[in-house]
Each structure stands twice: as structure tokens, then as C-alpha cells.
Amino acid sequence: MTSKNSRQIALEALRLIQRRNAYADVALDCTLSRSRQENITLPENDRRLITELVYGCTRRQKTLQAVLQNFSQKPTTKLPPDLLIILQIGIYQLCFLDRIKPSAVVHTTVELAKANNLTGLSGFTNGVMRSILRAKEKEDILAKISDPASFYSYPEWLIELWQQEFGQDAIASICNWFNQTPHLDLRVNLLHATRDQVLAAFAEADIKAEPIPNLPDGIRVAQGSGDVSQLPKFKEGWWSVQDASAQLVTYLLDPQPNEIIIDACAAPGGKTTHISDRLKNTGKVYALDRLANRLKKVDQNTARLGITNVQTVEVDAREFDAEKVLGSKCDRVLLDVPCSGLGTLHRHADARWRQTPEEPYKLAKTQAEILERAIQWVKPDGVIVYSTCTIHPAENEEVITQFLQNHPDWQIVPPDADNPAAHFACDAGWVKVLPHEHDMDGFFMVKLQKNIC
């Protein structure tokens, strides 16, 4: 076996992200896979450091740039691209990690520059890192960044959106929440186990896990638990990875045994399998997605969990003919529509840099089209649940308000008092999960039904 510096591997992943516009998770997986192919040994601690550096530097890119600009005698635009990334890796360790000795950070940053044909700039690298270290020992260098977008590392339009939506006082808490490492939440597969049984299996393996409040089948696992597929009872199908907020959607849908249900935007299948679980594997769930390779994930998940009542259908939801496929209308529809994902920015380190101010409004058009199509699928007393993992009003409240104006014969049905989603319900009847208030992914969901009175 050969060895390779973990910071070098992080550099290679960040190159793909910053210079080839690769998705952060794809770039990390690709780089780690290449390391395995090169027969490179990577202890678990090194893998965790690589992951932290790649996701951390991507999330905090704007903050790291601001720090560097304050301490570099050269304009950052004039620095070689590799050196810019190397300095970001070094600055991230100094500013956001406390388990590595500062002197070691300076040394490894200089060595990383030398190892990547930047020996002529090793003195410059050493000078910048030592200047930052000396300043950090005297004062909070991050506090000197006055611009909120740079301090928290977000596009300016997002900061402005949140100021308008949540108020100035909430900016710090919401930005800090999205800058943290995401939780690992699980949902128990009641076809095979109870929550107590899963918790006991984790306790036996000495892995800290605890029930999630307000979620009957939810479990939150301590960070740093390692490869998910190696956790207790994964292969036996006792549980699935699913964020707490996403679990609420199926409770709001409230499937009943033997019903026919359409999950219109199903892949990768987290909510599909939850629906099947609530149906006790009875009835039928039609899982739609327009991409066949995404539906493979649904098939894999149902197979592992022992679910047999799901049928995948490769189709764009806007073109789906329910009566032609089902032979009748269905009881309930879940529309977990494509969205900007602005409620899950902590899970997708690069998402904040990929979205634009215009994108949520473009998506809202697609979301409205899917909703318009879905009302053709349900029985007269049927139910539709519309949900997103965004906290942008254009994709949430505005879509539903416009729909109700266009269809006065439809109404919002608030969750029953004993429904887990009721804890997050608003006066209007829809459900909003705010990450900085509820410590869960940002979600919006609403239950709609035709007024047949």
C-alpha cells in the first residue's frame, strides 16, 4: 500500500469543484475512488479530515477569500489557482478547526505548495499563513469582516432574501445553522423493527443515537458515526436515512392501508418507502420519475427494505396519465416537487453558489404545472400533499395561494392535532419547518383536498 497526504487529496477534489464546476459530493467521491484505485491507504481519521476540508472550504469559500484578501500583499486574482486553493485549505484549518496545531497547519500548507510545483511561492505562502496565525492569536480575525455575505459565506442575494423573510435578527442563526455539518437522521422501517429495537442495536454497537422529538419513528445519530452502510442493521433493512423534516411529509399525507397512492417525484425513494411503511406493504404506490437511473435508487431501496407494493414509472409528472396506467383515479398524491433546495444548504456544500435569484421563480412555474396535472389523478375526495425542501416563498406560499385562487373548489386541510406535522403548522394551515428554529432541514408542506360539500 502507498500513502498520500490527506490535504493533497482534498486539493484534488477542490480543483474539480472550483475549476471544473463539479458537484462537491461527486468530486469527493471521485477523488476518494481514484485514491483506492491507486492503492492508497486512507485511515478513517484521514477520510474525515478530507471530507471536512472539501465541504468546509466549499461552504466557507467567501469567508476564506475575505481573510486572504486582508493578509495577502498580492491580489488574490493574480495568484495561481492551485495556490489559492492551498491557502484556502490552510486558512480553513486555522479559522474553523481546533484539533490541529496551528504550527502544523502552517507547515503542511507550505509543504503542499512545494508538492504542487509552487516552490517559488513557498515563502509567500509561509508569510501569509504566519501573518494570519499571529493576528489570530491577538484578535478574532473573522470579526473584522464587516460584510455579512463574506462573514457567513453566502451570495448577497440570499442574505437579502433572508433579511426580508425572517428579519435582521435571524440572519446570524440561520446562516450559522446552514454552515454546520448536517445531522444524520434515520427512519425506522416498521415492517422489520421498532424504534426501541433499532436504538438497542446502536447502543450495543456503542453508537450514540436518540429518538427525534415529535417523530414516532425518527432517530438522530451522533456525528462521526462513519460509513452509513456499516451501521447496525442497515443490511437487514431495519431503517433508512431520512431527515426529520422529510419524515413529516408522509405523516401529513396520512396513507391508509390498501389505498392507491402516487408519489409523483419519487427518486431516490425516501418518501416512497415511508408511504409503503405506513400502508403496511398493502395497496399500491406508483413512484414516478422522469429519469430511469434515478428510479434504480428507488428499486434498490425497496429491495433492501423488503417492500413489495411499489411500482416505478419512468415519466415526467406533467405528462402522466393516471387513469391510463392505474385504470382509475388514486386516493392520495404526494408532490415532493423539484425545488431550489434552499432548506438543505448544509447538506449540499456547493448549492449556495449554484443557485441564482431567478431560479426559484423558474422552478415555481414547473411546480405549478405539476400541481395542475395532479388534480386530474385523484378521486373526488382524494388528497394531494405538496412539499418542498426550500424556504423560498415563491416556491411555497405563493404557489399554493395562486393555486387556490385558480381553484376555489380546493382547500387547505390542516393536520389533525395528533399528527406529528401539527407541531409545525401555521395559522394558514400549511406546515413550515424553519431550520434555525426547529433544528431540522427547511421544509414546506401543505395538504389539499377538494371541497365536496
Short mmCIF file of C-alpha atoms in Angstrom, two decimals:
data_model
loop_
_atom_site.label_atom_id
_atom_site.label_comp_id
_atom_site.label_asym_id
_atom_site.label_seq_id
_atom_site.Cartn_x
_atom_site.Cartn_y
_atom_site.Cartn_z
CA MET A 1 0.00 0.00 0.00
CA THR A 2 1.15 3.58 -0.65
CA SER A 3 0.33 6.71 1.31
CA LYS A 4 -0.85 10.12 0.18
CA ASN A 5 -1.26 13.34 2.11
CA SER A 6 -4.92 13.89 3.01
CA ARG A 7 -4.59 17.59 2.17
CA GLN A 8 -3.36 16.69 -1.31
CA ILE A 9 -6.48 14.60 -1.86
CA ALA A 10 -8.65 17.48 -0.61
CA LEU A 11 -6.83 19.78 -3.04
CA GLU A 12 -7.60 17.44 -5.93
CA ALA A 13 -11.30 17.38 -5.03
CA LEU A 14 -11.46 21.16 -4.64
CA ARG A 15 -9.82 21.56 -8.06
CA LEU A 16 -12.73 19.65 -9.58
CA ILE A 17 -15.25 21.81 -7.74
CA GLN A 18 -13.71 25.22 -8.33
CA ARG A 19 -12.18 24.76 -11.77
CA ARG A 20 -14.42 22.18 -13.41
CA ASN A 21 -17.69 23.06 -11.67
CA ALA A 22 -18.15 19.55 -10.30
CA TYR A 23 -20.68 18.94 -7.55
CA ALA A 24 -18.95 18.74 -4.18
CA ASP A 25 -20.20 15.26 -3.28
CA VAL A 26 -19.38 13.92 -6.74
CA ALA A 27 -15.89 15.45 -6.67
CA LEU A 28 -15.19 13.99 -3.23
CA ASP A 29 -16.43 10.51 -4.20
CA CYS A 30 -14.45 10.63 -7.45
CA THR A 31 -11.24 11.63 -5.68
CA LEU A 32 -11.58 9.03 -2.94
CA SER A 33 -12.36 6.35 -5.54
CA ARG A 34 -9.26 7.27 -7.51
CA SER A 35 -7.19 7.02 -4.35
CA ARG A 36 -8.50 3.49 -3.78
CA GLN A 37 -7.67 2.59 -7.39
CA GLU A 38 -4.14 3.90 -6.80
CA ASN A 39 -3.89 1.52 -3.83
CA ILE A 40 -3.62 4.39 -1.36
CA THR A 41 -4.37 3.64 2.26
CA LEU A 42 -6.65 6.12 3.98
CA PRO A 43 -7.26 5.70 7.72
CA GLU A 44 -10.73 6.76 8.89
CA ASN A 45 -9.35 9.93 10.50
CA ASP A 46 -7.83 10.97 7.19
CA ARG A 47 -11.08 10.35 5.34
CA ARG A 48 -12.91 12.52 7.85
CA LEU A 49 -10.33 15.29 7.50
CA ILE A 50 -10.58 15.18 3.70
CA THR A 51 -14.37 15.36 3.88
CA GLU A 52 -14.21 18.25 6.35
CA LEU A 53 -11.75 20.20 4.22
CA VAL A 54 -13.64 19.68 0.96
CA TYR A 55 -17.08 20.55 2.29
CA GLY A 56 -15.80 23.18 4.71
CA CYS A 57 -13.72 25.06 2.14
CA THR A 58 -16.64 24.92 -0.30
CA ARG A 59 -19.16 26.27 2.21
CA ARG A 60 -16.79 28.91 3.60
CA GLN A 61 -15.27 29.90 0.27
CA LYS A 62 -16.28 33.57 0.52
CA THR A 63 -15.09 33.90 4.13
CA LEU A 64 -11.73 32.33 3.30
CA GLN A 65 -11.37 34.70 0.36
CA ALA A 66 -12.05 37.69 2.62
CA VAL A 67 -9.44 36.57 5.16
CA LEU A 68 -6.88 36.01 2.44
CA GLN A 69 -7.50 39.42 0.91
CA ASN A 70 -6.84 41.02 4.30
CA PHE A 71 -3.44 39.34 4.68
CA SER A 72 -2.09 38.90 1.16
CA GLN A 73 0.22 41.53 -0.30
CA LYS A 74 -0.68 40.21 -3.74
CA PRO A 75 -4.16 40.50 -5.28
CA THR A 76 -5.85 37.12 -4.96
CA THR A 77 -6.83 37.31 -8.64
CA LYS A 78 -3.13 37.18 -9.50
CA LEU A 79 -2.40 34.01 -7.52
CA PRO A 80 -2.06 30.65 -9.31
CA PRO A 81 -5.34 28.69 -9.00
CA ASP A 82 -3.70 25.83 -7.10
CA LEU A 83 -2.11 28.22 -4.60
CA LEU A 84 -5.45 29.90 -4.00
CA ILE A 85 -6.98 26.54 -3.08
CA ILE A 86 -3.96 25.56 -0.96
CA LEU A 87 -4.25 28.79 1.02
CA GLN A 88 -7.98 28.23 1.47
CA ILE A 89 -7.24 24.78 2.91
CA GLY A 90 -4.71 26.28 5.31
CA ILE A 91 -6.88 29.22 6.36
CA TYR A 92 -9.88 26.94 6.92
CA GLN A 93 -7.86 24.83 9.35
CA LEU A 94 -6.65 27.90 11.25
CA CYS A 95 -10.06 29.55 11.46
CA PHE A 96 -12.52 26.67 11.76
CA LEU A 97 -10.68 23.59 13.09
CA ASP A 98 -9.26 23.45 16.59
CA ARG A 99 -7.89 19.91 16.67
CA ILE A 100 -4.80 20.61 14.54
CA LYS A 101 -1.84 22.55 15.96
CA PRO A 102 -1.51 25.95 14.26
CA SER A 103 2.20 25.40 13.65
CA ALA A 104 1.38 22.12 11.91
CA VAL A 105 -1.18 23.89 9.73
CA VAL A 106 1.41 26.45 8.58
CA HIS A 107 3.99 23.73 7.89
CA THR A 108 1.62 21.43 5.95
CA THR A 109 0.31 24.34 3.88
CA VAL A 110 3.82 25.34 2.81
CA GLU A 111 4.70 21.70 2.05
CA LEU A 112 1.52 21.33 0.00
CA ALA A 113 2.56 24.32 -2.10
CA LYS A 114 6.00 22.79 -2.69
CA ALA A 115 4.50 19.43 -3.62
CA ASN A 116 2.41 21.09 -6.34
CA ASN A 117 5.23 22.85 -8.21
CA LEU A 118 4.83 26.10 -6.29
CA THR A 119 8.21 26.08 -4.52
CA GLY A 120 8.91 29.60 -5.79
CA LEU A 121 5.87 30.81 -3.84
CA SER A 122 6.52 28.79 -0.68
CA GLY A 123 7.99 31.86 1.03
CA PHE A 124 4.89 33.87 0.16
CA THR A 125 2.69 31.03 1.43
CA ASN A 126 4.65 30.85 4.70
CA GLY A 127 4.41 34.63 5.15
CA VAL A 128 0.65 34.76 4.60
CA MET A 129 -0.05 31.83 6.92
CA ARG A 130 2.18 33.17 9.69
CA SER A 131 0.62 36.63 9.41
CA ILE A 132 -2.83 35.12 9.81
CA LEU A 133 -1.65 32.99 12.74
CA ARG A 134 -0.09 35.97 14.56
CA ALA A 135 -3.22 38.07 14.06
CA LYS A 136 -5.47 35.23 15.19
CA GLU A 137 -3.53 34.88 18.44
CA LYS A 138 -4.29 38.53 19.22
CA GLU A 139 -7.85 39.01 17.98
CA ASP A 140 -10.84 37.44 16.27
CA ILE A 141 -9.86 37.95 12.65
CA LEU A 142 -13.25 36.80 11.40
CA ALA A 143 -14.98 39.53 13.39
CA LYS A 144 -13.11 42.09 11.32
CA ILE A 145 -15.10 41.04 8.24
CA SER A 146 -17.93 43.57 8.21
CA ASP A 147 -19.89 42.35 5.17
CA PRO A 148 -22.45 39.70 6.29
CA ALA A 149 -22.25 37.86 2.95
CA SER A 150 -18.48 37.43 3.35
CA PHE A 151 -18.61 36.80 7.10
CA TYR A 152 -21.15 33.98 6.80
CA SER A 153 -20.10 32.99 3.24
CA TYR A 154 -23.26 33.30 1.16
CA PRO A 155 -24.26 35.12 -2.02
CA GLU A 156 -25.55 38.60 -1.23
CA TRP A 157 -28.97 37.86 -2.73
CA LEU A 158 -29.53 35.04 -0.22
CA ILE A 159 -28.67 37.28 2.74
CA GLU A 160 -31.09 39.89 1.41
CA LEU A 161 -33.81 37.28 0.89
CA TRP A 162 -33.50 36.01 4.46
CA GLN A 163 -33.45 39.54 5.85
CA GLN A 164 -36.76 40.20 4.11
CA GLU A 165 -38.27 36.85 5.05
CA PHE A 166 -37.06 36.34 8.63
CA GLY A 167 -35.75 39.74 9.77
CA GLN A 168 -32.28 41.02 10.53
CA ASP A 169 -32.15 39.41 13.97
CA ALA A 170 -32.46 35.91 12.47
CA ILE A 171 -29.60 36.23 9.98
CA ALA A 172 -26.86 35.01 12.33
CA SER A 173 -28.79 31.94 13.49
CA ILE A 174 -29.96 30.84 10.04
CA CYS A 175 -26.55 31.38 8.42
CA ASN A 176 -24.74 29.54 11.20
CA TRP A 177 -27.22 26.66 11.04
CA PHE A 178 -26.60 26.11 7.33
CA ASN A 179 -22.84 26.29 7.89
CA GLN A 180 -22.82 23.33 10.28
CA THR A 181 -22.23 19.67 9.47
CA PRO A 182 -25.63 18.08 8.75
CA HIS A 183 -27.36 15.73 11.15
CA LEU A 184 -27.70 12.04 10.37
CA ASP A 185 -31.37 11.21 10.84
CA LEU A 186 -32.88 7.77 10.37
CA ARG A 187 -36.42 6.48 9.99
CA VAL A 188 -37.26 3.05 11.39
CA ASN A 189 -38.74 0.55 8.91
CA LEU A 190 -41.69 -0.72 10.92
CA LEU A 191 -42.03 -3.71 8.58
CA HIS A 192 -38.93 -5.16 10.26
CA ALA A 193 -38.28 -3.44 13.59
CA THR A 194 -39.42 -0.97 16.24
CA ARG A 195 -37.61 2.19 17.23
CA ASP A 196 -36.62 0.64 20.56
CA GLN A 197 -35.07 -2.33 18.75
CA VAL A 198 -33.02 -0.06 16.48
CA LEU A 199 -31.88 2.08 19.41
CA ALA A 200 -30.85 -1.07 21.27
CA ALA A 201 -28.82 -2.27 18.27
CA PHE A 202 -26.98 1.06 18.11
CA ALA A 203 -26.36 1.06 21.87
CA GLU A 204 -24.92 -2.45 21.63
CA ALA A 205 -22.50 -1.17 18.96
CA ASP A 206 -21.61 1.76 21.27
CA ILE A 207 -23.00 4.32 18.80
CA LYS A 208 -24.87 7.24 20.33
CA ALA A 209 -28.40 7.61 18.96
CA GLU A 210 -31.59 9.11 20.34
CA PRO A 211 -35.27 9.49 19.41
CA ILE A 212 -36.25 12.63 17.49
CA PRO A 213 -38.97 14.59 19.31
CA ASN A 214 -42.38 14.72 17.58
CA LEU A 215 -41.44 11.90 15.18
CA PRO A 216 -42.63 8.42 16.23
CA ASP A 217 -40.12 6.54 14.07
CA GLY A 218 -37.25 9.05 13.88
CA ILE A 219 -33.73 8.57 15.27
CA ARG A 220 -30.83 11.04 15.28
CA VAL A 221 -27.34 9.51 15.26
CA ALA A 222 -24.28 11.23 16.68
CA GLN A 223 -21.94 12.83 14.16
CA GLY A 224 -18.82 10.97 13.15
CA SER A 225 -20.52 7.57 13.10
CA GLY A 226 -18.74 6.58 9.87
CA ASP A 227 -19.98 4.80 6.75
CA VAL A 228 -23.79 4.60 6.88
CA SER A 229 -23.88 1.20 5.22
CA GLN A 230 -21.76 -0.21 8.05
CA LEU A 231 -24.09 0.92 10.82
CA PRO A 232 -26.07 -1.74 12.74
CA LYS A 233 -28.96 -3.40 10.90
CA PHE A 234 -28.54 -1.45 7.65
CA LYS A 235 -28.25 -4.56 5.51
CA GLU A 236 -31.21 -6.11 7.33
CA GLY A 237 -33.36 -3.15 6.25
CA TRP A 238 -34.31 -2.02 9.74
CA TRP A 239 -34.04 1.69 8.87
CA SER A 240 -33.48 4.28 6.16
CA VAL A 241 -31.59 7.56 6.13
CA GLN A 242 -34.19 10.32 6.04
CA ASP A 243 -34.08 13.79 7.54
CA ALA A 244 -36.61 14.58 10.24
CA SER A 245 -38.39 17.20 8.11
CA ALA A 246 -38.77 14.80 5.20
CA GLN A 247 -40.39 12.27 7.51
CA LEU A 248 -43.14 14.76 8.36
CA VAL A 249 -44.34 14.82 4.74
CA THR A 250 -45.69 11.26 4.80
CA TYR A 251 -47.36 11.82 8.17
CA LEU A 252 -49.17 14.80 6.65
CA LEU A 253 -50.16 12.65 3.65
CA ASP A 254 -51.51 10.09 6.15
CA PRO A 255 -51.71 6.96 3.91
CA GLN A 256 -54.25 4.34 4.92
CA PRO A 257 -53.93 0.55 4.32
CA ASN A 258 -54.95 -0.70 0.86
CA GLU A 259 -55.02 2.76 -0.72
CA ILE A 260 -53.63 3.60 -4.17
CA ILE A 261 -51.07 6.38 -3.92
CA ILE A 262 -48.94 8.27 -6.46
CA ASP A 263 -45.54 9.64 -5.45
CA ALA A 264 -45.03 11.98 -8.39
CA CYS A 265 -41.37 12.93 -7.92
CA ALA A 266 -40.19 9.83 -6.14
CA ALA A 267 -36.43 9.29 -6.53
CA PRO A 268 -34.41 8.32 -4.58
CA GLY A 269 -37.34 6.83 -2.70
CA GLY A 270 -37.19 8.00 0.91
CA LYS A 271 -40.78 9.18 0.97
CA THR A 272 -41.92 6.35 -1.31
CA THR A 273 -40.71 3.74 1.16
CA HIS A 274 -42.18 5.69 4.08
CA ILE A 275 -45.57 5.63 2.33
CA SER A 276 -45.25 1.86 1.87
CA ASP A 277 -44.32 1.50 5.52
CA ARG A 278 -47.43 3.43 6.59
CA LEU A 279 -49.52 1.27 4.23
CA LYS A 280 -48.03 -1.81 5.93
CA ASN A 281 -46.98 -3.01 2.45
CA THR A 282 -50.62 -3.12 1.28
CA GLY A 283 -52.29 -1.21 -1.55
CA LYS A 284 -50.09 0.21 -4.30
CA VAL A 285 -47.57 3.03 -4.59
CA TYR A 286 -46.73 4.35 -8.05
CA ALA A 287 -43.30 6.00 -7.90
CA LEU A 288 -42.78 8.40 -10.79
CA ASP A 289 -39.58 9.98 -12.04
CA ARG A 290 -38.52 11.16 -15.47
CA LEU A 291 -35.03 9.59 -15.24
CA ALA A 292 -34.56 5.80 -15.30
CA ASN A 293 -31.23 5.91 -13.47
CA ARG A 294 -32.88 7.74 -10.57
CA LEU A 295 -35.63 5.13 -10.39
CA LYS A 296 -32.95 2.48 -9.91
CA LYS A 297 -32.32 4.05 -6.49
CA VAL A 298 -35.99 3.56 -5.65
CA ASP A 299 -35.78 -0.11 -6.65
CA GLN A 300 -32.61 -0.59 -4.59
CA ASN A 301 -34.19 0.99 -1.51
CA THR A 302 -37.40 -1.00 -1.75
CA ALA A 303 -35.45 -4.24 -2.18
CA ARG A 304 -33.29 -3.60 0.89
CA LEU A 305 -36.31 -2.70 3.00
CA GLY A 306 -38.39 -5.69 1.90
CA ILE A 307 -41.10 -3.56 0.26
CA THR A 308 -43.22 -5.17 -2.46
CA ASN A 309 -46.07 -2.73 -3.18
CA VAL A 310 -44.11 -0.12 -5.19
CA GLN A 311 -44.19 0.16 -8.97
CA THR A 312 -41.78 2.59 -10.60
CA VAL A 313 -42.85 4.54 -13.68
CA GLU A 314 -40.42 6.45 -15.90
CA VAL A 315 -42.34 9.59 -16.82
CA ASP A 316 -42.39 13.36 -16.38
CA ALA A 317 -45.17 14.02 -13.87
CA ARG A 318 -46.53 16.77 -16.10
CA GLU A 319 -47.28 14.16 -18.77
CA PHE A 320 -48.53 11.31 -16.56
CA ASP A 321 -51.97 9.86 -17.35
CA ALA A 322 -53.09 8.22 -14.11
CA GLU A 323 -56.25 6.54 -15.43
CA LYS A 324 -54.35 5.02 -18.35
CA VAL A 325 -51.71 3.47 -16.06
CA LEU A 326 -53.82 2.74 -12.97
CA GLY A 327 -57.14 2.11 -14.67
CA SER A 328 -58.74 4.51 -12.20
CA LYS A 329 -58.04 7.56 -10.08
CA CYS A 330 -55.97 7.30 -6.88
CA ASP A 331 -56.64 8.04 -3.22
CA ARG A 332 -53.68 10.30 -2.47
CA VAL A 333 -50.85 12.06 -4.28
CA LEU A 334 -47.53 13.19 -2.93
CA LEU A 335 -45.91 16.04 -4.86
CA ASP A 336 -42.43 16.47 -3.45
CA VAL A 337 -41.69 18.80 -6.33
CA PRO A 338 -38.28 19.77 -7.76
CA CYS A 339 -37.15 22.88 -5.91
CA SER A 340 -34.18 25.14 -5.20
CA GLY A 341 -33.22 23.15 -2.09
CA LEU A 342 -32.64 26.32 -0.08
CA GLY A 343 -33.72 24.48 3.08
CA THR A 344 -30.90 21.94 2.75
CA LEU A 345 -27.84 24.11 2.04
CA HIS A 346 -25.87 22.41 4.82
CA ARG A 347 -26.24 19.04 3.06
CA HIS A 348 -25.08 20.37 -0.31
CA ALA A 349 -21.97 22.41 0.31
CA ASP A 350 -21.87 23.98 -3.15
CA ALA A 351 -25.60 24.64 -3.57
CA ARG A 352 -25.41 28.21 -2.31
CA TRP A 353 -23.04 29.08 -5.14
CA ARG A 354 -25.04 27.28 -7.82
CA GLN A 355 -28.44 28.86 -7.22
CA THR A 356 -29.38 32.23 -8.69
CA PRO A 357 -32.01 34.77 -7.60
CA GLU A 358 -34.07 33.88 -10.66
CA GLU A 359 -34.06 30.08 -10.27
CA PRO A 360 -36.80 29.78 -7.58
CA TYR A 361 -39.20 31.70 -9.81
CA LYS A 362 -38.42 29.45 -12.78
CA LEU A 363 -38.97 26.39 -10.60
CA ALA A 364 -42.25 27.80 -9.29
CA LYS A 365 -43.62 27.60 -12.84
CA THR A 366 -42.74 23.89 -13.05
CA GLN A 367 -44.14 23.26 -9.58
CA ALA A 368 -47.44 24.89 -10.51
CA GLU A 369 -47.63 22.81 -13.70
CA ILE A 370 -47.13 19.56 -11.75
CA LEU A 371 -49.80 20.58 -9.24
CA GLU A 372 -52.24 21.41 -12.03
CA ARG A 373 -51.67 17.97 -13.55
CA ALA A 374 -52.02 16.15 -10.24
CA ILE A 375 -55.58 17.30 -9.58
CA GLN A 376 -56.61 15.11 -12.53
CA TRP A 377 -55.31 11.99 -10.77
CA VAL A 378 -57.28 11.91 -7.52
CA LYS A 379 -60.74 10.69 -6.65
CA PRO A 380 -63.38 13.32 -5.75
CA ASP A 381 -62.45 13.06 -2.07
CA GLY A 382 -58.75 12.48 -2.78
CA VAL A 383 -55.84 14.22 -1.10
CA ILE A 384 -52.77 15.96 -2.50
CA VAL A 385 -49.76 16.88 -0.37
CA TYR A 386 -47.45 19.46 -1.92
CA SER A 387 -43.98 19.71 -0.40
CA THR A 388 -40.58 21.29 -0.97
CA CYS A 389 -37.23 21.38 0.80
CA THR A 390 -36.87 25.12 0.27
CA ILE A 391 -37.70 28.16 2.39
CA HIS A 392 -38.26 30.48 -0.57
CA PRO A 393 -41.83 31.88 -0.54
CA ALA A 394 -42.05 31.92 -4.36
CA GLU A 395 -41.89 28.10 -4.36
CA ASN A 396 -44.10 27.62 -1.33
CA GLU A 397 -46.80 30.00 -0.16
CA GLU A 398 -47.04 31.81 -3.50
CA VAL A 399 -47.55 28.60 -5.50
CA ILE A 400 -50.31 27.43 -3.16
CA THR A 401 -52.00 30.83 -2.92
CA GLN A 402 -52.14 31.08 -6.70
CA PHE A 403 -53.43 27.51 -6.99
CA LEU A 404 -56.29 28.19 -4.56
CA GLN A 405 -57.20 31.38 -6.41
CA ASN A 406 -57.39 29.39 -9.65
CA HIS A 407 -59.27 26.50 -7.98
CA PRO A 408 -61.67 27.85 -5.34
CA ASP A 409 -63.20 24.36 -5.06
CA TRP A 410 -59.96 23.18 -3.40
CA GLN A 411 -58.95 23.94 0.17
CA ILE A 412 -56.11 23.53 2.65
CA VAL A 413 -56.62 20.78 5.23
CA PRO A 414 -54.57 21.46 8.39
CA PRO A 415 -53.01 18.43 10.09
CA ASP A 416 -55.01 16.83 12.88
CA ALA A 417 -53.86 17.69 16.37
CA ASP A 418 -52.34 14.23 16.89
CA ASN A 419 -50.44 14.29 13.58
CA PRO A 420 -46.66 14.79 14.00
CA ALA A 421 -46.82 17.60 11.42
CA ALA A 422 -49.26 19.59 13.59
CA HIS A 423 -46.39 20.79 15.78
CA PHE A 424 -45.09 22.81 12.81
CA ALA A 425 -48.40 24.03 11.36
CA CYS A 426 -49.06 27.72 10.70
CA ASP A 427 -52.34 29.60 11.03
CA ALA A 428 -52.88 29.31 7.26
CA GLY A 429 -52.95 25.51 7.63
CA TRP A 430 -49.71 24.74 5.85
CA VAL A 431 -46.63 23.36 7.59
CA LYS A 432 -43.30 25.20 7.71
CA VAL A 433 -40.12 23.83 9.24
CA LEU A 434 -37.56 26.58 9.84
CA PRO A 435 -34.04 25.19 10.32
CA HIS A 436 -32.79 27.83 12.73
CA GLU A 437 -35.87 27.40 14.94
CA HIS A 438 -36.52 23.66 14.74
CA ASP A 439 -33.01 22.23 14.16
CA MET A 440 -34.25 20.37 11.07
CA ASP A 441 -33.99 20.85 7.32
CA GLY A 442 -36.07 23.72 5.98
CA PHE A 443 -39.32 22.33 4.52
CA PHE A 444 -42.74 23.48 3.39
CA MET A 445 -45.73 21.18 3.02
CA VAL A 446 -49.47 21.55 2.64
CA LYS A 447 -52.39 19.13 2.42
CA LEU A 448 -55.00 19.94 -0.24
CA GLN A 449 -58.44 18.43 -0.79
CA LYS A 450 -61.40 19.24 -3.00
CA ASN A 451 -64.31 20.82 -1.17
CA ILE A 452 -67.13 18.39 -1.89
CA CYS A 453 -69.68 19.94 0.45
#
